[in-house]
Short mmCIF file of C-alpha atoms in Angstrom, two decimals:
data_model
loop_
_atom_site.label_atom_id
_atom_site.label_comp_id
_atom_site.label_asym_id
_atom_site.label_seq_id
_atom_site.Cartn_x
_atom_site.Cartn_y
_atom_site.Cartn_z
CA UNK C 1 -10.46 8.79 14.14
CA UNK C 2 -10.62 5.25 15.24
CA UNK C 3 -12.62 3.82 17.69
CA UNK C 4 -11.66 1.08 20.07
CA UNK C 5 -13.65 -1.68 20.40
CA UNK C 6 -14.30 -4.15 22.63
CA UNK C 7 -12.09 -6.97 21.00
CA UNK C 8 -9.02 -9.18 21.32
CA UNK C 9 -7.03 -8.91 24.66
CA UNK C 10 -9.28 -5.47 25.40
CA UNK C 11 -12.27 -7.48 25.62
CA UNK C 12 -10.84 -9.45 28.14
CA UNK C 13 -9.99 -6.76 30.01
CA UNK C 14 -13.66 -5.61 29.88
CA UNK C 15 -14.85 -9.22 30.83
CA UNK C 16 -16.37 -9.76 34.21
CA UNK C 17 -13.15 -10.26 37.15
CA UNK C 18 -12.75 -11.16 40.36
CA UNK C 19 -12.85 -7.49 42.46
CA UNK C 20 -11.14 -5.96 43.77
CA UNK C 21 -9.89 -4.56 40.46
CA UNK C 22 -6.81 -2.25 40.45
CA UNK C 23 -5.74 0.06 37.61
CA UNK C 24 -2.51 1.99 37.16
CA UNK C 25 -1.52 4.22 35.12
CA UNK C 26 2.03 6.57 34.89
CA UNK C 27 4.44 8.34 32.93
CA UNK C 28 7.35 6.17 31.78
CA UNK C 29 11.04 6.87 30.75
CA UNK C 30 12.38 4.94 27.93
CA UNK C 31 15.97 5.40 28.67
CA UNK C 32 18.55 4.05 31.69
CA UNK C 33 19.23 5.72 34.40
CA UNK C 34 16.06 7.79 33.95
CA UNK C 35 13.89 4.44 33.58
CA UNK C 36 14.60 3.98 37.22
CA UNK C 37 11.93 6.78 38.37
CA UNK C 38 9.60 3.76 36.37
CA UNK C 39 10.25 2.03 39.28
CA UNK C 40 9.67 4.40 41.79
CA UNK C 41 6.59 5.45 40.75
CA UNK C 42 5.34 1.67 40.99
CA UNK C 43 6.69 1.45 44.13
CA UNK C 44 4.82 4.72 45.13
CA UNK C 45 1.43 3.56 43.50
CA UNK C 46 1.66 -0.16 44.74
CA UNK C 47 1.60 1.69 48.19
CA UNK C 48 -1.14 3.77 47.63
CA UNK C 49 -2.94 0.45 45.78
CA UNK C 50 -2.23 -1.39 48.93
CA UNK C 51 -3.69 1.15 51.04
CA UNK C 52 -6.80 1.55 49.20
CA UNK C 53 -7.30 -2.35 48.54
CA UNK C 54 -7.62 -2.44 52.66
CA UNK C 55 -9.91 -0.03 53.17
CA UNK C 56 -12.08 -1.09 50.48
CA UNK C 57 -11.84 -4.92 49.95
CA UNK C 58 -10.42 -5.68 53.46
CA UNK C 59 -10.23 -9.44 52.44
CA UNK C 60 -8.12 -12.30 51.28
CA UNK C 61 -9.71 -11.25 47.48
CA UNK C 62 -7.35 -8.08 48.42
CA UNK C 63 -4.61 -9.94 49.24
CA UNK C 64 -4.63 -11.89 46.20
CA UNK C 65 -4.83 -8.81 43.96
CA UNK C 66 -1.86 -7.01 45.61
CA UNK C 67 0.04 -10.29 45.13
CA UNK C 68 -0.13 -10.42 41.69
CA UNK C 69 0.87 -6.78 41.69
CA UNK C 70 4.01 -7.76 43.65
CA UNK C 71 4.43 -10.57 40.99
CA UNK C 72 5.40 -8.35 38.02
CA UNK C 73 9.16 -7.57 37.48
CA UNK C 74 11.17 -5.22 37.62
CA UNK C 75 12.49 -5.26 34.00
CA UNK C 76 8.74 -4.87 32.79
CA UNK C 77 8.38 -1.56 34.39
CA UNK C 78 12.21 -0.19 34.20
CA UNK C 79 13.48 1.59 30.08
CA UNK C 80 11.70 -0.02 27.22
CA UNK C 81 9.20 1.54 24.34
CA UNK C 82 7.26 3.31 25.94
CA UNK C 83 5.60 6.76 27.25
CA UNK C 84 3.39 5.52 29.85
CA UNK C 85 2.39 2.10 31.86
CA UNK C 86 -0.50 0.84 32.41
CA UNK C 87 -1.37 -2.13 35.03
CA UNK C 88 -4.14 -4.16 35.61
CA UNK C 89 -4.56 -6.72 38.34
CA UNK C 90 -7.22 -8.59 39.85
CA UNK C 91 -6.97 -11.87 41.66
CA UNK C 92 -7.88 -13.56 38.43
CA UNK C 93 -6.10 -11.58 36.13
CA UNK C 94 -2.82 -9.59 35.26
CA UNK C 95 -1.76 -6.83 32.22
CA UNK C 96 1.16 -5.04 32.07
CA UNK C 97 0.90 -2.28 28.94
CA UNK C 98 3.33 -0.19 27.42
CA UNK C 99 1.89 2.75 26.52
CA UNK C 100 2.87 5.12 23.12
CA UNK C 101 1.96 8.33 25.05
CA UNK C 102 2.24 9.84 27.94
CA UNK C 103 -0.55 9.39 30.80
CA UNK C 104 -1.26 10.91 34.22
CA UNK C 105 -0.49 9.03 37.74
CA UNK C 106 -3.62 7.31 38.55
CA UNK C 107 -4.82 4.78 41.02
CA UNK C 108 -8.24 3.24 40.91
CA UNK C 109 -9.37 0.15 42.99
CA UNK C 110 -12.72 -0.71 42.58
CA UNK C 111 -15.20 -3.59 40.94
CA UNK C 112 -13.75 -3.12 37.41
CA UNK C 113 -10.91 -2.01 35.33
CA UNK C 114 -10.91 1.73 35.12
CA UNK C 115 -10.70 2.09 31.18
CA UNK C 116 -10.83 5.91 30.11
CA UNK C 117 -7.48 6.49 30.31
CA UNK C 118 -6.34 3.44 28.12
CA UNK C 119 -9.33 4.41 25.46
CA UNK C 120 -7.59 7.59 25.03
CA UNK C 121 -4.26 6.12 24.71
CA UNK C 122 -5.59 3.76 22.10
CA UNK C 123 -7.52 5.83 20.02
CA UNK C 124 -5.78 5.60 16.62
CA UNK C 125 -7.05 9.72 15.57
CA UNK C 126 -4.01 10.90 16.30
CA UNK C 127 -1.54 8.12 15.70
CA UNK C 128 0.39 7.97 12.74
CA UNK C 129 3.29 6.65 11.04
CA UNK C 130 6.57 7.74 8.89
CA UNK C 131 8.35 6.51 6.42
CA UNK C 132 11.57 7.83 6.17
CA UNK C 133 12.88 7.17 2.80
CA UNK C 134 16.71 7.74 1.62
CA UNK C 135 18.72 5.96 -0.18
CA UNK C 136 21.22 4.67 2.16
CA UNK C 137 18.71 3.97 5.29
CA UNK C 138 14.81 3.30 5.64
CA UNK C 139 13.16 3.55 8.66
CA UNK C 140 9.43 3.41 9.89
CA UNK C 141 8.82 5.36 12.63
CA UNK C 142 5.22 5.18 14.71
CA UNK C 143 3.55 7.22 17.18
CA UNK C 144 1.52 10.82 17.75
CA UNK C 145 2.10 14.55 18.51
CA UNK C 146 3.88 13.58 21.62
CA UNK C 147 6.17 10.71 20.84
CA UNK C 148 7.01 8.70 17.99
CA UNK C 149 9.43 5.79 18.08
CA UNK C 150 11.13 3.29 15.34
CA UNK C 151 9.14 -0.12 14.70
CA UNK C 152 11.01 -2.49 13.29
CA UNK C 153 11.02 -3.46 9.34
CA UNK C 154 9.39 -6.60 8.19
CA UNK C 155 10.27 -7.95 5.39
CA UNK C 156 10.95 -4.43 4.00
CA UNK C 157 14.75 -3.34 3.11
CA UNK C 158 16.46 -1.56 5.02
CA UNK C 159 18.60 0.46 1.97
CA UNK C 160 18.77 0.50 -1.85
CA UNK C 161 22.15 -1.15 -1.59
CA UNK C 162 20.48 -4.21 -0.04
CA UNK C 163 16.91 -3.93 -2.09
CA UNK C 164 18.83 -6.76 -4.70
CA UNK C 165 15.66 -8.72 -4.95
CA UNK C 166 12.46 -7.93 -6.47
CA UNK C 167 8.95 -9.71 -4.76
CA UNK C 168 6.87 -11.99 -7.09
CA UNK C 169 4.01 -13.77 -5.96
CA UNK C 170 4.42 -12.68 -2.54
CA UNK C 171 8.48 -14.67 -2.25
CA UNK C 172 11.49 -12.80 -2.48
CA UNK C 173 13.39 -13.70 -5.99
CA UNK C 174 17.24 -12.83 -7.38
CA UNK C 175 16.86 -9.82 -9.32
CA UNK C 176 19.42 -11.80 -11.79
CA UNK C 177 19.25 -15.20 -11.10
CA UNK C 178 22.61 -16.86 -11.06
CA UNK C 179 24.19 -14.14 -9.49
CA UNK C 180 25.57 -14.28 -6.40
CA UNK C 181 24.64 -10.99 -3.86
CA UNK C 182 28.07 -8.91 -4.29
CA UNK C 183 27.95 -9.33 -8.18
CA UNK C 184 24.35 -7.87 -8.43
CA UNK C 185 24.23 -4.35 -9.63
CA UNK C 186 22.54 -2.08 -6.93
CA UNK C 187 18.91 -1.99 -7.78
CA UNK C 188 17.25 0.70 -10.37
CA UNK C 189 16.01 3.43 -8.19
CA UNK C 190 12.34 3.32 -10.13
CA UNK C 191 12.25 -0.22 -8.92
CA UNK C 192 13.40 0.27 -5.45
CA UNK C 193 10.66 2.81 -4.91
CA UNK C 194 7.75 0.39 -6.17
CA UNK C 195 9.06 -2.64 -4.47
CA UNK C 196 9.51 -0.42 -0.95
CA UNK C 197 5.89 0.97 -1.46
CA UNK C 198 4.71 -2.36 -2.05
CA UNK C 199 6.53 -3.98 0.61
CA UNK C 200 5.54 -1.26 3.07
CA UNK C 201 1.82 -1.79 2.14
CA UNK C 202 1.68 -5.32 2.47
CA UNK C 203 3.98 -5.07 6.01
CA UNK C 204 3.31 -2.40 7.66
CA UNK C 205 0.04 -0.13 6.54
CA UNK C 206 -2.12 -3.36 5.89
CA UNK C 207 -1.94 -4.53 9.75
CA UNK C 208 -1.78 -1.14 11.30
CA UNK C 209 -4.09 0.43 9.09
CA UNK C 210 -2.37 3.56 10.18
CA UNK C 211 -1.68 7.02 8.01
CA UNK C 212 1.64 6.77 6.65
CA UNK C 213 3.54 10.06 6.24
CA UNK C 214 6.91 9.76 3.71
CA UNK C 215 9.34 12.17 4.70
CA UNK C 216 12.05 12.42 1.92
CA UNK C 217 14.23 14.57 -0.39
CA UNK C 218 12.31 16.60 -2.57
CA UNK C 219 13.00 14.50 -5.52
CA UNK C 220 12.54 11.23 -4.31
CA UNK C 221 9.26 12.39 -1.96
CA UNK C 222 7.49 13.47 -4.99
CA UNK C 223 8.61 10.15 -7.66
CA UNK C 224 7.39 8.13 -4.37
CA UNK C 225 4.09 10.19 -4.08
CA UNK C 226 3.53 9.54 -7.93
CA UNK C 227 4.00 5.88 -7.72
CA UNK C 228 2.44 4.73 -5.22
CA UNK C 229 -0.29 2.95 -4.62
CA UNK C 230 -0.77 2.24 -0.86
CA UNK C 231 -4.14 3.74 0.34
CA UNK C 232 -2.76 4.88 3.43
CA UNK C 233 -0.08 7.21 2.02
CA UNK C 234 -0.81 11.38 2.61
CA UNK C 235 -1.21 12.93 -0.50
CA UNK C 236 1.87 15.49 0.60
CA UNK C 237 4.83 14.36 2.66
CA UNK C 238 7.86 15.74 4.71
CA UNK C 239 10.32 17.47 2.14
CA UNK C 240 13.51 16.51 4.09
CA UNK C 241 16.04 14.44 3.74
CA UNK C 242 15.61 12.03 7.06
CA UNK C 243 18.70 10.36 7.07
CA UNK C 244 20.64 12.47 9.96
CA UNK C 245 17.21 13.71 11.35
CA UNK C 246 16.67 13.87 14.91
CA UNK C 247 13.10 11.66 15.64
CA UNK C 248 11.40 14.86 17.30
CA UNK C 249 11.59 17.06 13.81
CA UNK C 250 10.03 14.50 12.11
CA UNK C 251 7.29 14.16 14.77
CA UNK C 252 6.71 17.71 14.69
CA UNK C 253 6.35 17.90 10.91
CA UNK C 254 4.13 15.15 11.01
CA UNK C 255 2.14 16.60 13.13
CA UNK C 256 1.74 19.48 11.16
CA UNK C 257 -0.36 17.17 8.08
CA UNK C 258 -1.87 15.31 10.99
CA UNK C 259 -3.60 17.77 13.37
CA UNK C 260 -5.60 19.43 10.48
CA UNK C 261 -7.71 15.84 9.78
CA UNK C 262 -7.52 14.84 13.59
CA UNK C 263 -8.95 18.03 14.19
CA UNK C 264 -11.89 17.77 11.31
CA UNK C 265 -12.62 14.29 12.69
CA UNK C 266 -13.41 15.69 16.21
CA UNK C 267 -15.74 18.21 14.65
CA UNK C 268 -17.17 15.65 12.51
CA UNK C 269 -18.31 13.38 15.73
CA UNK C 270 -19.75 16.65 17.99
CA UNK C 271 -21.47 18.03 14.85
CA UNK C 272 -23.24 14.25 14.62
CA UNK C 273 -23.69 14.38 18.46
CA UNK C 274 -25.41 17.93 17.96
CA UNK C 275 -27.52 17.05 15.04
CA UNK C 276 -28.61 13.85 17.10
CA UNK C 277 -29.83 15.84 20.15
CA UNK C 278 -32.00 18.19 17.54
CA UNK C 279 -33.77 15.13 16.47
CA UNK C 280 -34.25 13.71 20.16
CA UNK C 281 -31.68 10.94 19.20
CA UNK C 282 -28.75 12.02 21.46
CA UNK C 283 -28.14 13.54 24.70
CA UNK C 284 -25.99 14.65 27.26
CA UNK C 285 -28.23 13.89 30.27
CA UNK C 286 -26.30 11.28 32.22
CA UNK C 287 -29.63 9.06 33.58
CA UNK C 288 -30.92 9.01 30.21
CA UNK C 289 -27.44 8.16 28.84
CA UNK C 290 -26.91 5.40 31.49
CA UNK C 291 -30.46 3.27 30.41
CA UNK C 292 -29.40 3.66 27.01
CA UNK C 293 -26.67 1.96 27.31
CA UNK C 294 -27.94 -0.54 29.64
CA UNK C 295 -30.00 -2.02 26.46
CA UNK C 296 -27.33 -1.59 23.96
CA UNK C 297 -29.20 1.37 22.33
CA UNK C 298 -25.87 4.22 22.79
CA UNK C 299 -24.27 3.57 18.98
CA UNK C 300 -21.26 6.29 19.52
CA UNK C 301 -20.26 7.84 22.99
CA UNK C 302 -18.43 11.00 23.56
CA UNK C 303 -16.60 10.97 27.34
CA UNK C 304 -14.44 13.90 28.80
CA UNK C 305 -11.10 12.93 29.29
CA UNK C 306 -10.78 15.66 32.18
CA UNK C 307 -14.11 14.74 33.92
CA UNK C 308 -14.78 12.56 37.24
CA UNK C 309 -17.78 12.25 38.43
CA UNK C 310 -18.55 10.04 41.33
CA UNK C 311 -21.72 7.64 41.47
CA UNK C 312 -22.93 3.91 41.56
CA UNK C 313 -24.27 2.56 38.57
CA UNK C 314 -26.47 -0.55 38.37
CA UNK C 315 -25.46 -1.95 34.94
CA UNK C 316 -28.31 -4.45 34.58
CA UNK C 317 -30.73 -1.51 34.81
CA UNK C 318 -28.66 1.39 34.13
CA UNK C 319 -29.69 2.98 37.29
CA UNK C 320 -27.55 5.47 38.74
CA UNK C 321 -27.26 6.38 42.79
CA UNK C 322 -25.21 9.74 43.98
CA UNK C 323 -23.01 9.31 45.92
CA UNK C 324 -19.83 11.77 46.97
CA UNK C 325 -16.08 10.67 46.05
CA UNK C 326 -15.30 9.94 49.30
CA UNK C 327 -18.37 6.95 49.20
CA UNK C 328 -16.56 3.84 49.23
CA UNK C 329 -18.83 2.65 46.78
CA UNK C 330 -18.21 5.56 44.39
CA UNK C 331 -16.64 4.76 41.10
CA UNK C 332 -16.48 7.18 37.83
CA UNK C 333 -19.82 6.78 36.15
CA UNK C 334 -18.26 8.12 32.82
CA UNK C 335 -15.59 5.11 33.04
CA UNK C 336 -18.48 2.97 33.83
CA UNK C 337 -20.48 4.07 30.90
CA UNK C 338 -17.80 3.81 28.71
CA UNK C 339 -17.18 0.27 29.15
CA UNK C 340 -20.97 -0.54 29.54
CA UNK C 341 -20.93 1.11 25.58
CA UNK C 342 -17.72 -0.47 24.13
CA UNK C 343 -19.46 -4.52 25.56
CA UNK C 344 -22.60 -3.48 23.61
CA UNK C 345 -20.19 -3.21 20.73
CA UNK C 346 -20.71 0.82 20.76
CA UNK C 347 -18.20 2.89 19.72
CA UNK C 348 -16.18 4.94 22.45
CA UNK C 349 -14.47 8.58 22.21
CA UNK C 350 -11.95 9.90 24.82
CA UNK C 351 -12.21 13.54 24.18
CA UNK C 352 -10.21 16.64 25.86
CA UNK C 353 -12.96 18.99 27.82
CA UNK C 354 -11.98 21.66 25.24
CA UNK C 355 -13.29 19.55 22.26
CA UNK C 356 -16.61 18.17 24.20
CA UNK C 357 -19.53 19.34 22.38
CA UNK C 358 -21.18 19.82 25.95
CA UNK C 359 -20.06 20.81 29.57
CA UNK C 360 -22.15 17.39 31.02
CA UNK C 361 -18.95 15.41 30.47
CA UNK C 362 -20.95 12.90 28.53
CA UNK C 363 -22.63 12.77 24.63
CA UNK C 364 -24.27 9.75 23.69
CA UNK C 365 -25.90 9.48 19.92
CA UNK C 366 -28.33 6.76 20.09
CA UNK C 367 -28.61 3.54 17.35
CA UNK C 368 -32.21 4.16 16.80
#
């Protein structure tokens, strides 16, 4: 399972805003005329923002957050590639995120971006990716156990029939040099598998750094299998023909090599977290945790996805006052920790409360 970390346009989320700071999240539709409840749930949650902003931040620092929530159009929110939504605004700043997975309706307006949701989104454990291989079509499809969606090919064929070239020192060259496209024979099928697999590497698996599950004909899956060479590639693959498959099959078989190494990952991290504690290097007590982190010393932090609990934390000290969800001043301390963590460059685990290693809600191995 991969971490996120606290780089790129996430670490400007995590940066130090203006407050108030409001954070959306919701389910999405990708398709028109269902993609218009996208809209209405906005509309719903910029009400609910709008209501919260006042009784919390009853000042023109509200008003300039809710404007840049009003700001935002309606395309960006209506059918597009995604699952779930995820806003951001501030009166200094603005994100709008599609989401690859479905997410619960939340509101949160408080001094900083509420992040546990998005880690859990991000978390690449459970993502994946397909190549679906036949002859006449190739496709790449990416996503996880709920939804998986086609990316588009770079610089990768999209059939044998149009495979006429062959890469050599990373440019695309005539297979027969002379010849124009409609007189070149259709390319050997041993050589269309080894230029795909190297294309796909080079395209695709390098940047996303993804698994990549092939999902072909029995003949071709295992003469790809044998070949290849990209790192990322599952030793077995989906024996069916994916030409006229529906997407959701060919989740749900993915699935099916995936879950058995997400789920061996998870054990790996609460069998680290419970060695830790043995040794005194790890806890689940949520003072201790929070002046950990204050100094940088959590290395690896386990957070219930399913868990709120209500608090004000002093992030210089680490410091934590109780406080009842109905304080004004209350925000999540295990979003707050979380982020505290990920700008220590600590590494951050969404977890479902069935796979915690603890009931506290928190597990913190320490760096030393």
């Amino acid at each position: 399972m991969q971490a996120v970390n606290s780089t790129g346009w996430f670490a400007e989320l995590l940066a130090q805003h203006e407050a108030p700071c409001v954070s959306m999240y919701f389910p999405a539709h990708r398709a028109s005329p269902p993609a218009e409840q996208n809209l209405q749930r906005f509309r719903e949650l910029l009400s609910q923002a709008e209501r919260m902003l006042m009784e919390k931040f009853p000042n023109k620092q509200a008003k300039a957050a809710l404007a840049k929530l009003h700001t935002i159009p309606a395309e960006q929110i209506g059918a597009g590639p995604h699952d779930g939504i995820a806003i951001f605004a501030s009166p200094d700043y603005l994100q709008v995120l599609d989401l690859q997975r479905p997410v619960d309706e939340l509101c949160v307006v408080s001094e900083s971006f509420h992040v546990k949701p998005l880690i859990r989104t991000m978390q690449q454990g459970d993502r994946f990716q397909i190549l679906c291989l036949s002859l006449n079509r190739i496709r790449i499809l990416e996503g996880n156990q709920y939804a998986v969606s086609e990316v588009p090919l770079r610089n990768v064929p999209p059939s044998i029939l149009e495979a006429r070239v062959v890469h050599i020192g990373g440019k695309n060259m005539p297979e027969q040099h002379g010849a124009t496209s409609a007189e070149q024979p259709a390319m050997r099928l041993d050589h269309f598998l080894r230029l795909l697999d190297t294309l796909v590497w080079e395209n695709h698996s390098r940047v996303s750094h993804l698994p990549l599950i092939v999902a072909a004909d029995v003949k071709n899956l295992s003469a790809f299998l044998e070949m290849s060479k990209n790192p990322y590639i599952l030793e077995k693959g989906i024996a069916i023909d994916p030409e006229h498959q529906p997407n959701d099959r060919l989740r749900d078989e993915a699935w099916k090599l995936m879950e058995p190494r997400y789920q061996e990952e998870v054990r790996r991290l609460t069998d680290q977290f419970r060695v830790a504690q043995a040794h005194q290097k790890g806890t689940d007590e949520l003072p201790i945790v929070a002046e950990a982190a204050a100094v940088g010393r959590v290395g690896t932090l386990l957070v219930d996805a399913n868990r709120y609990v209500p608090g004000v934390l002093h992030k210089t000290s680490g410091t934590i006052e109780s406080a009842t969800s109905h304080d004004p001043r209350a925000e999540d301390l295990l979003d707050d920790l979380a982020e505290m963590v990920l700008k220590m460059d600590g590494q951050v685990y969404v977890l479902e409360h069935e796979q915690m290693p603890t009931d506290a809600g928190i597990a913190a191995v320490f760096r030393y």
